[in-house]
Coordinates of C-alpha atoms in Angstrom, one line a residue:
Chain A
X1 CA 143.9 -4.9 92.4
X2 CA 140.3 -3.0 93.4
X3 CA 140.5 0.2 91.5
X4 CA 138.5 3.3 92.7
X5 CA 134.7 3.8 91.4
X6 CA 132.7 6.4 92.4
X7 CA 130.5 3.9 94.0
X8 CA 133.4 2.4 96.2
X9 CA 134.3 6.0 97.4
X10 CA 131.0 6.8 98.3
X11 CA 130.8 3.7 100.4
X12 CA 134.1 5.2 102.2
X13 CA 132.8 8.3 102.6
X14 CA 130.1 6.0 104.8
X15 CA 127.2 5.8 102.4
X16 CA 127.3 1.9 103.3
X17 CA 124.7 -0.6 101.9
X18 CA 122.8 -0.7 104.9
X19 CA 122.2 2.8 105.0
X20 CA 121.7 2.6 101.5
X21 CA 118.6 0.0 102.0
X22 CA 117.2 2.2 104.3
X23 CA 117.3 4.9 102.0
X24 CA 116.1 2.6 99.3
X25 CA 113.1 1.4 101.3
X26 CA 112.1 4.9 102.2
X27 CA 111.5 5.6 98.8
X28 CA 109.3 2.3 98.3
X29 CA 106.8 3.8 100.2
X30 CA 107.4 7.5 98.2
X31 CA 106.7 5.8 95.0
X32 CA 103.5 3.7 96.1
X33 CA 101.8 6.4 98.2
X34 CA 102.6 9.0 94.7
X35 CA 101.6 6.1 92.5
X36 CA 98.4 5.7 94.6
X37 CA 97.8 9.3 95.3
X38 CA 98.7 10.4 91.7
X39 CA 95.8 8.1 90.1
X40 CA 93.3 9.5 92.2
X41 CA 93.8 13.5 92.1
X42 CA 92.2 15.1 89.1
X43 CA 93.3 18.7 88.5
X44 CA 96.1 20.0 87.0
X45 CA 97.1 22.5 90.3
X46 CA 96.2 19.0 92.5
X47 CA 98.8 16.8 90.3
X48 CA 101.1 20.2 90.6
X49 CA 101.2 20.0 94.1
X50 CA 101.5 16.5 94.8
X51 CA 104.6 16.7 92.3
X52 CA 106.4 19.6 94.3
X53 CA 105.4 17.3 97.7
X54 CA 107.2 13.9 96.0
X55 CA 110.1 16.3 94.8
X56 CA 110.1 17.7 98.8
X57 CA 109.9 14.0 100.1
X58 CA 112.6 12.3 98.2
X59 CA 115.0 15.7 99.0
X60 CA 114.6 15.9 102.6
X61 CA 115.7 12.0 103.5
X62 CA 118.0 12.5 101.0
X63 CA 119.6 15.8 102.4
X64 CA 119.6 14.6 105.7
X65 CA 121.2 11.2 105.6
X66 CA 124.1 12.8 103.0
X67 CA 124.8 15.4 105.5
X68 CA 124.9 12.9 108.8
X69 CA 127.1 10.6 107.0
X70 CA 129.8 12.8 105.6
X71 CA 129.5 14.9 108.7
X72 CA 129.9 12.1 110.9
X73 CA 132.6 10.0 108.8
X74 CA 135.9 11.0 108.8
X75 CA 136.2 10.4 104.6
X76 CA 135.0 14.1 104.1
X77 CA 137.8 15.4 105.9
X78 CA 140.4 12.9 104.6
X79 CA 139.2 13.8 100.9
X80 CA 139.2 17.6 101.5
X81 CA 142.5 17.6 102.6
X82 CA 143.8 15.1 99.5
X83 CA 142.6 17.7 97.0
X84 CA 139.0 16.2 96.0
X85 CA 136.9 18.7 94.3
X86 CA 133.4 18.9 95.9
X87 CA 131.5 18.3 92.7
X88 CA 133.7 14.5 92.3
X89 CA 132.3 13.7 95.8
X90 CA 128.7 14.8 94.5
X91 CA 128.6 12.5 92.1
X92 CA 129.9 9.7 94.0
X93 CA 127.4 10.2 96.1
X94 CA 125.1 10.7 93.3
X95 CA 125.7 7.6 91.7
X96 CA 125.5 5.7 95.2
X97 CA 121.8 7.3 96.5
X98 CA 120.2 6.8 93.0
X99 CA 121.7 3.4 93.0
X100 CA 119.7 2.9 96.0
X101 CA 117.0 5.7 95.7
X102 CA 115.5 4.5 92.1
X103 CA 115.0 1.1 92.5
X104 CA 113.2 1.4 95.4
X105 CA 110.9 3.8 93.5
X106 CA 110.6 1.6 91.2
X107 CA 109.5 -1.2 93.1
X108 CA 106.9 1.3 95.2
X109 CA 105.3 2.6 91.9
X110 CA 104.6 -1.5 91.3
X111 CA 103.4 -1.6 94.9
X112 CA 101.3 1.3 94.7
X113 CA 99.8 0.0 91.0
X114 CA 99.0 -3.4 91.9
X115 CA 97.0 -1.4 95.2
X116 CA 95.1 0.4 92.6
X117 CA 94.1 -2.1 90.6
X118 CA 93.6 -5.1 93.3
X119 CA 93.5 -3.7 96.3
X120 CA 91.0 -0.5 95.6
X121 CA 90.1 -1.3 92.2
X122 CA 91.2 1.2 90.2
X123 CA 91.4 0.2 86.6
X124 CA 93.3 4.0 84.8
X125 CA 94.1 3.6 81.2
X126 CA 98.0 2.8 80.3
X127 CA 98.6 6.1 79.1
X128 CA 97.6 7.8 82.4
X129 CA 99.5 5.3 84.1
X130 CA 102.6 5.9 82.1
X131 CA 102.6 9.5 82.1
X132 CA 102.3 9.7 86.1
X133 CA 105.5 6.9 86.1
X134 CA 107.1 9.0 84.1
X135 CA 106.2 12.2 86.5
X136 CA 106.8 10.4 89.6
X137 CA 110.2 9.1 88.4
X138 CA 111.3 12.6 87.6
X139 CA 110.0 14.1 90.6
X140 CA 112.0 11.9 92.6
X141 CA 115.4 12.0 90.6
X142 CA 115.3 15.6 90.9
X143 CA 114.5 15.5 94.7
X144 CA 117.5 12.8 95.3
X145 CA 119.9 15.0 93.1
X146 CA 118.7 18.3 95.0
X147 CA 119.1 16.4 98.2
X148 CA 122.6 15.2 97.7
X149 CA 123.8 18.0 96.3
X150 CA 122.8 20.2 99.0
X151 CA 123.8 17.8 101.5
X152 CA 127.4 17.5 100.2
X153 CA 127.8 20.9 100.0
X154 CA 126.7 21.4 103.4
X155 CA 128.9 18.8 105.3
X156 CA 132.0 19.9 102.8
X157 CA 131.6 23.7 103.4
X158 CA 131.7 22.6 106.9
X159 CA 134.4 20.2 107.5
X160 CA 136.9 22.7 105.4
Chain B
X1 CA 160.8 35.6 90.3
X2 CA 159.5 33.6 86.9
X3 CA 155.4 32.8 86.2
X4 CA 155.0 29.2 87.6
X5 CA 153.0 27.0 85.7
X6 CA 151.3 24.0 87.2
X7 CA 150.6 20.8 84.9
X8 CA 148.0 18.1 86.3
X9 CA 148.8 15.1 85.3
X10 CA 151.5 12.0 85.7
X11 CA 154.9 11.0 85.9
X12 CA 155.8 14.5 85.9
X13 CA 159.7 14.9 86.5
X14 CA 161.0 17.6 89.0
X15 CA 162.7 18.5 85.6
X16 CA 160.1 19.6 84.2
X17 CA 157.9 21.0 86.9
X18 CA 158.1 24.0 87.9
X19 CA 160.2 26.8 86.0
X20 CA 160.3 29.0 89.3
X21 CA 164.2 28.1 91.1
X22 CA 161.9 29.2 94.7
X23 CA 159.6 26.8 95.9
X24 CA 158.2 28.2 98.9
X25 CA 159.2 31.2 100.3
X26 CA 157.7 32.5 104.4
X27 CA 157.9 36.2 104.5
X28 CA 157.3 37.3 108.3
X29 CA 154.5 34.6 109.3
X30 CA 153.4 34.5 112.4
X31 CA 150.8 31.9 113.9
X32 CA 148.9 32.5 116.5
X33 CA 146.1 30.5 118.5
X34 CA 143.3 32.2 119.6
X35 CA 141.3 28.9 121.3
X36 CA 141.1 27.2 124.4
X37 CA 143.4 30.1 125.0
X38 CA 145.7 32.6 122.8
X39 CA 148.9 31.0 121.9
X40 CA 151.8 32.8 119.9
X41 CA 154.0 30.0 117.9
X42 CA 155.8 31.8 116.2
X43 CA 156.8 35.2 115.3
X44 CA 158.1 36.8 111.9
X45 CA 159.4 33.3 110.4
X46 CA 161.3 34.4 107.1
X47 CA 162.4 31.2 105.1
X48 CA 163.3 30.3 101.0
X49 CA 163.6 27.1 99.9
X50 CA 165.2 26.7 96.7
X51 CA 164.1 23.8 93.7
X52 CA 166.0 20.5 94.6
X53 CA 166.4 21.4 98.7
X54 CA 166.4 18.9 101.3
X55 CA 165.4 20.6 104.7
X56 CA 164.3 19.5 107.7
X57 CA 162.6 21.2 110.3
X58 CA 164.1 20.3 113.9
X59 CA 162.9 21.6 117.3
X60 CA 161.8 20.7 120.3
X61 CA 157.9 19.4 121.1
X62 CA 155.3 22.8 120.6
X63 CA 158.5 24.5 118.6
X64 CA 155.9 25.0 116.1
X65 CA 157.1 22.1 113.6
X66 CA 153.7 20.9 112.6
X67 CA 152.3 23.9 112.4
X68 CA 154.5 25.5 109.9
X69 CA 154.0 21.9 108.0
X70 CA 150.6 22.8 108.0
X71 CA 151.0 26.4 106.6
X72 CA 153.4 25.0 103.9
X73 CA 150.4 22.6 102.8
X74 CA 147.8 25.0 103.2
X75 CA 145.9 23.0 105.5
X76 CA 145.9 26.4 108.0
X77 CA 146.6 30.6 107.4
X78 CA 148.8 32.4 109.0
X79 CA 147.8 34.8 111.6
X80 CA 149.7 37.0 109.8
X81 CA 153.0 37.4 106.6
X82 CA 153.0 35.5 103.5
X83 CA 153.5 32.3 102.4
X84 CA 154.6 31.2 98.6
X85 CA 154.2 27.8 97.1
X86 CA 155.5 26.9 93.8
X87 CA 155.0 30.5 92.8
X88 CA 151.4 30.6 94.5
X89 CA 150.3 33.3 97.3
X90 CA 148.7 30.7 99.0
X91 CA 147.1 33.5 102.0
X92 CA 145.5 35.1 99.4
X93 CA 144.2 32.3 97.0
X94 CA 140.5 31.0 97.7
X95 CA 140.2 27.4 99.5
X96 CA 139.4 25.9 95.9
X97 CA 142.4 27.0 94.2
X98 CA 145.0 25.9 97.4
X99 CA 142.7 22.4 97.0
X100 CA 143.7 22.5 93.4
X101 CA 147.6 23.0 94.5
X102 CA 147.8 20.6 97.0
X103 CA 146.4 18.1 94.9
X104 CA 148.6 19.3 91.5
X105 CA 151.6 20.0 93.2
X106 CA 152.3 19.0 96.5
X107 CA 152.7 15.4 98.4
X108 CA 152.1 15.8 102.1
X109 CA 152.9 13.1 104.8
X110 CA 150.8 14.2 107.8
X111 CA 151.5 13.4 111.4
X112 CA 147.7 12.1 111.9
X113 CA 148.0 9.6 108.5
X114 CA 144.7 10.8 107.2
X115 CA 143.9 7.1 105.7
X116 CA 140.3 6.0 104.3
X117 CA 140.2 2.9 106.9
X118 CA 137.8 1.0 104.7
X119 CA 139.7 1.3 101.7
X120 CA 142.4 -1.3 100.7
X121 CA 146.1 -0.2 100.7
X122 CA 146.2 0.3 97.1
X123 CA 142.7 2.2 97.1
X124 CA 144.2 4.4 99.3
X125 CA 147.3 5.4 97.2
X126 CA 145.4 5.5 94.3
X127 CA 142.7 8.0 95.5
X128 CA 144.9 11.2 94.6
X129 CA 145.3 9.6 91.1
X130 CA 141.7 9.5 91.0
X131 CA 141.3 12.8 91.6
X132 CA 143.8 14.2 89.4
X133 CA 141.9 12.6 86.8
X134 CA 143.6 11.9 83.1
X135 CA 144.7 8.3 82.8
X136 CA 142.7 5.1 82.6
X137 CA 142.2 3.1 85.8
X138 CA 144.8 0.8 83.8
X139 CA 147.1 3.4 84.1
X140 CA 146.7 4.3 87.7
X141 CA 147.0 1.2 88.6
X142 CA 150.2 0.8 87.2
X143 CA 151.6 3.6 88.8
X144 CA 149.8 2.4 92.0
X145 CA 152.2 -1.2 91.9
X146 CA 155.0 0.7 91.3
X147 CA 155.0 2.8 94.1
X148 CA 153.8 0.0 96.3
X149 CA 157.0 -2.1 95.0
X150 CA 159.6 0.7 95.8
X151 CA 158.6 0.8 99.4
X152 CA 158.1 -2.5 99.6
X153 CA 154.5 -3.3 100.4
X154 CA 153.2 -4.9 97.0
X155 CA 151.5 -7.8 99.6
X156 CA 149.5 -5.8 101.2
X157 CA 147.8 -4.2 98.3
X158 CA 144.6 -5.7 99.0
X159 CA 144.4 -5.6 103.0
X160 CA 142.5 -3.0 104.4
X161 CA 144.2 0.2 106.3
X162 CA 142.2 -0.8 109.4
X163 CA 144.0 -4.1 109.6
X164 CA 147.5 -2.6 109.2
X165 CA 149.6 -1.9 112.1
X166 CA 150.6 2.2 112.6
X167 CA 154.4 1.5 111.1
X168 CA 152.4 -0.2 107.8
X169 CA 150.0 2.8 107.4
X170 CA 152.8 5.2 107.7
X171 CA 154.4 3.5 104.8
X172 CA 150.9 4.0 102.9
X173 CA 150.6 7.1 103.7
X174 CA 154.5 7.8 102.3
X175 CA 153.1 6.1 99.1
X176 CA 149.9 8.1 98.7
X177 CA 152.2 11.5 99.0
X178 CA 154.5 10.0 96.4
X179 CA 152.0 8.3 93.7
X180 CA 151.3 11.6 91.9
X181 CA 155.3 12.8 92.0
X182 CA 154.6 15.8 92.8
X183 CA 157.4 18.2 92.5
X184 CA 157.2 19.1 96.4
X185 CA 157.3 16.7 99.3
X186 CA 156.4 17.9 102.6
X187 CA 156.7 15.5 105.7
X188 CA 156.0 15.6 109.0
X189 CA 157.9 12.8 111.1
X190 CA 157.9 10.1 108.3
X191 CA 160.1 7.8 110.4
X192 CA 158.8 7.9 113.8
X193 CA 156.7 4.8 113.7
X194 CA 158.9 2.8 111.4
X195 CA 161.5 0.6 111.7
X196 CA 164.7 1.2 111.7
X197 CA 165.7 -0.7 108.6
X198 CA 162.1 0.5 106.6
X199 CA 163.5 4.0 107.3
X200 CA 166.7 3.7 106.1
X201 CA 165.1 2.2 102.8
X202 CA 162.7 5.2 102.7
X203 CA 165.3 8.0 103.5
X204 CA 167.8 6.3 100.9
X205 CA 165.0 6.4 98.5
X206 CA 163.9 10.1 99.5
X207 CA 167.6 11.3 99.2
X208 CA 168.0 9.7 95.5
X209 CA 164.4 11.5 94.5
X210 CA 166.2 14.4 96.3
X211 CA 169.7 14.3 94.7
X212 CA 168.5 13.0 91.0
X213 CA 165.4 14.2 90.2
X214 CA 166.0 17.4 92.7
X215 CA 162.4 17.0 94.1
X216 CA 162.6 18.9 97.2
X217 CA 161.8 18.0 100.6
X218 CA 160.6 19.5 103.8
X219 CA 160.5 17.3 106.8
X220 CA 160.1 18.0 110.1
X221 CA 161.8 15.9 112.1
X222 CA 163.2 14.5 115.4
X223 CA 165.2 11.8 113.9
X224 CA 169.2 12.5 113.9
X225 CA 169.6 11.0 110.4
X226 CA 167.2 12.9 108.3
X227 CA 169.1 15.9 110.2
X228 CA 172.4 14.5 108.8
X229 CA 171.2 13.5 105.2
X230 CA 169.1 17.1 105.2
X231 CA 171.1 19.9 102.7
X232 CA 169.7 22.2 105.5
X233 CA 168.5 22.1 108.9
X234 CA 165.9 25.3 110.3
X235 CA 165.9 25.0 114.2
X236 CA 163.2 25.8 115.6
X237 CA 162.7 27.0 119.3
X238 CA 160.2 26.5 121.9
X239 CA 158.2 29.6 123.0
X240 CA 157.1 29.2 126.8
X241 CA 154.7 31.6 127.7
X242 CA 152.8 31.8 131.0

């Protein structure tokens, strides 16, 4: 018998694969343009503020499309009145939207690299090139986790 | 009245449960609808029912039947009184705490099944397991087959609910109340869309729970034999109002 994962209860709360690939290719083109835009800015307050922007960016899809879905789908409700505790259908849909959400970032910071170096001719040194991975992987994991949890806790306030 | 304590967890026996002989207890409730247009239900309900009870709830259509089901399950507040569960004030604890109760202590059947359609029948029955937390997926799935095999629908563990006809998810719905044995069951209309040979099985196997294990029940209920099997029947009467 298929036993419960967070991941399968996500996907009946209506966080489906193809919504999921949506939200995965949105954030191929977060991690490129920050990849790309990241390389090129030069002060510290600049980097800041492009960090806070690709924080901003990877919450507000992320927000939105949690809400709809558990507004729209009838597994909110159903859970709610089962006894599920909000912060068990946070991290199902956690688990779910980084599951998505990171490999697409992944794949744009590759995108945006290989654009630096080919495309425009940008040749940083690794180090830089790490670090701002490292930054723009963060920046987005805590706008997906901001954006989730925000968005749960919107749509189960509401359907209480 | 004693201090109740609630244990999550499994395979908990009605024995051991709860150490309060009251499980619920209605102290002047009244329900009234404000929207599309006020609506009184009821008025001063007073009601105890006692560890190891079997009552059902009989009435005419818009006695009120589901609604009190609804208060006993804190899925709605009273307009006004009290209402006791398993030693709980449940109009005066927060929605977190009554989430906590319901999914600790109570097994509700609703009228509206309530069913994750893109789940399988066994994900289904499972999911209040997988809440309660404690035990391995191993485990719950154990518990899941049993359940499944005492109301006979071990087949049709991996079908979806969408796929199943209403009689089918009324038996999964049955299952998913009973999976965590809680020590209270509360039903409304269990037998309506089964068969009549499914629901002697199920009332047989209710009435055991009830007699042996003194779980109590609350059902509300049209059906004659549930009234006969019952320990106690509350009738309930239709308000009309103009």
């Amino acid at each position: 018998m298929r036993s419960i994962t967070l991941l399968a209860l996500a996907e009946g709360l209506g966080l489906r694969r193809t919504r999921l690939l949506m939200m995965g290719s949105v954030f191929v083109l977060i991690g490129s343009y920050s990849m790309l835009l990241l390389g090129a800015s030069v002060g510290g307050l600049e980097r800041l503020l492009f960090l806070v922007s690709v924080f901003l960016f990877s919450l507000l899809p992320t927000l939105l499309s949690t809400a709809d879905t558990l507004s729209s789908g009838e597994g909110a409700s159903v859970l709610q009145f089962l006894g599920a505790r909000g912060r068990t259908v946070t991290a199902a849909c956690l688990s779910a939207v980084l599951e998505a959400g990171l490999p697409g970032t992944i794949v744009g910071v590759i995108l945006g690299l290989l654009f630096s170096n080919f495309v425009l001719g940008a040749n940083g040194d690794l180090a830089g090139i790490l670090v701002n991975l490292a930054l723009v992987l963060a920046s987005c994991t805590a706008g997906i986790s901001a954006g989730v949890a925000v968005g749960v806790g919107f749509s189960w306030k509401n359907s209480s | 009245m004693e201090e109740l304590e609630l244990i999550p967890g499994l395979n908990r026996s009605a024995f051991g449960g709860p150490t309060t002989t009251t499980v619920t207890q209605l102290t002047h409730v009244s329900k009234v609808f404000l929207e599309p247009k006020r609506r009184e239900v009821f008025t001063d309900v007073n009601m105890r029912v006692k560890r190891g009870e079997f009552v059902a709830l009989a009435g005419p259509v818009g006695s009120g039947k589901t609604t009190l089901v609804n208060l006993l399950a804190g899925l709605d507040r009273p307009s006004s009184g009290s209402i006791q569960v398993l030693g709980r004030e449940t109009t005066r604890i927060s929605g977190r705490e009554l989430t906590s109760l319901r999914l600790t202590s109570l097994g509700l059947v609703p009228q509206v099944q309530n069913l994750l359609q893109g789940f399988t029948v066994s994900q289904n029955v499972e999911l209040p397991l997988f809440f309660l937390g404690g035990g391995g997926r191993e485990s719950r799935l154990s518990r899941v087959q049993e359940v499944l095999g005492l109301l006979g629908i071990n087949a049709d563990a991996e079908r979806k609910v969408a796929d199943l006809s209403v009689g089918e998810k009324q038996l999964v719905s049955i299952a998913r109340a009973m999976v965590k044995d809680p020590p209270l069951l509360v039903m409304d209309e269990p037998t309506e869309s089964l068969d009549p040979l499914v629901s002697e099985l199920i009332l047989e196997m209710l009435r055991g729970d009830n007699a042996l294990r003194a779980k109590t029940l609350i059902i509300a209920t049209h059906d004659k034999r549930i009234i006969e099997l019952a320990t106690r029947t509350v009738r309930m009467s239709a308000k009309i109002q103009a």
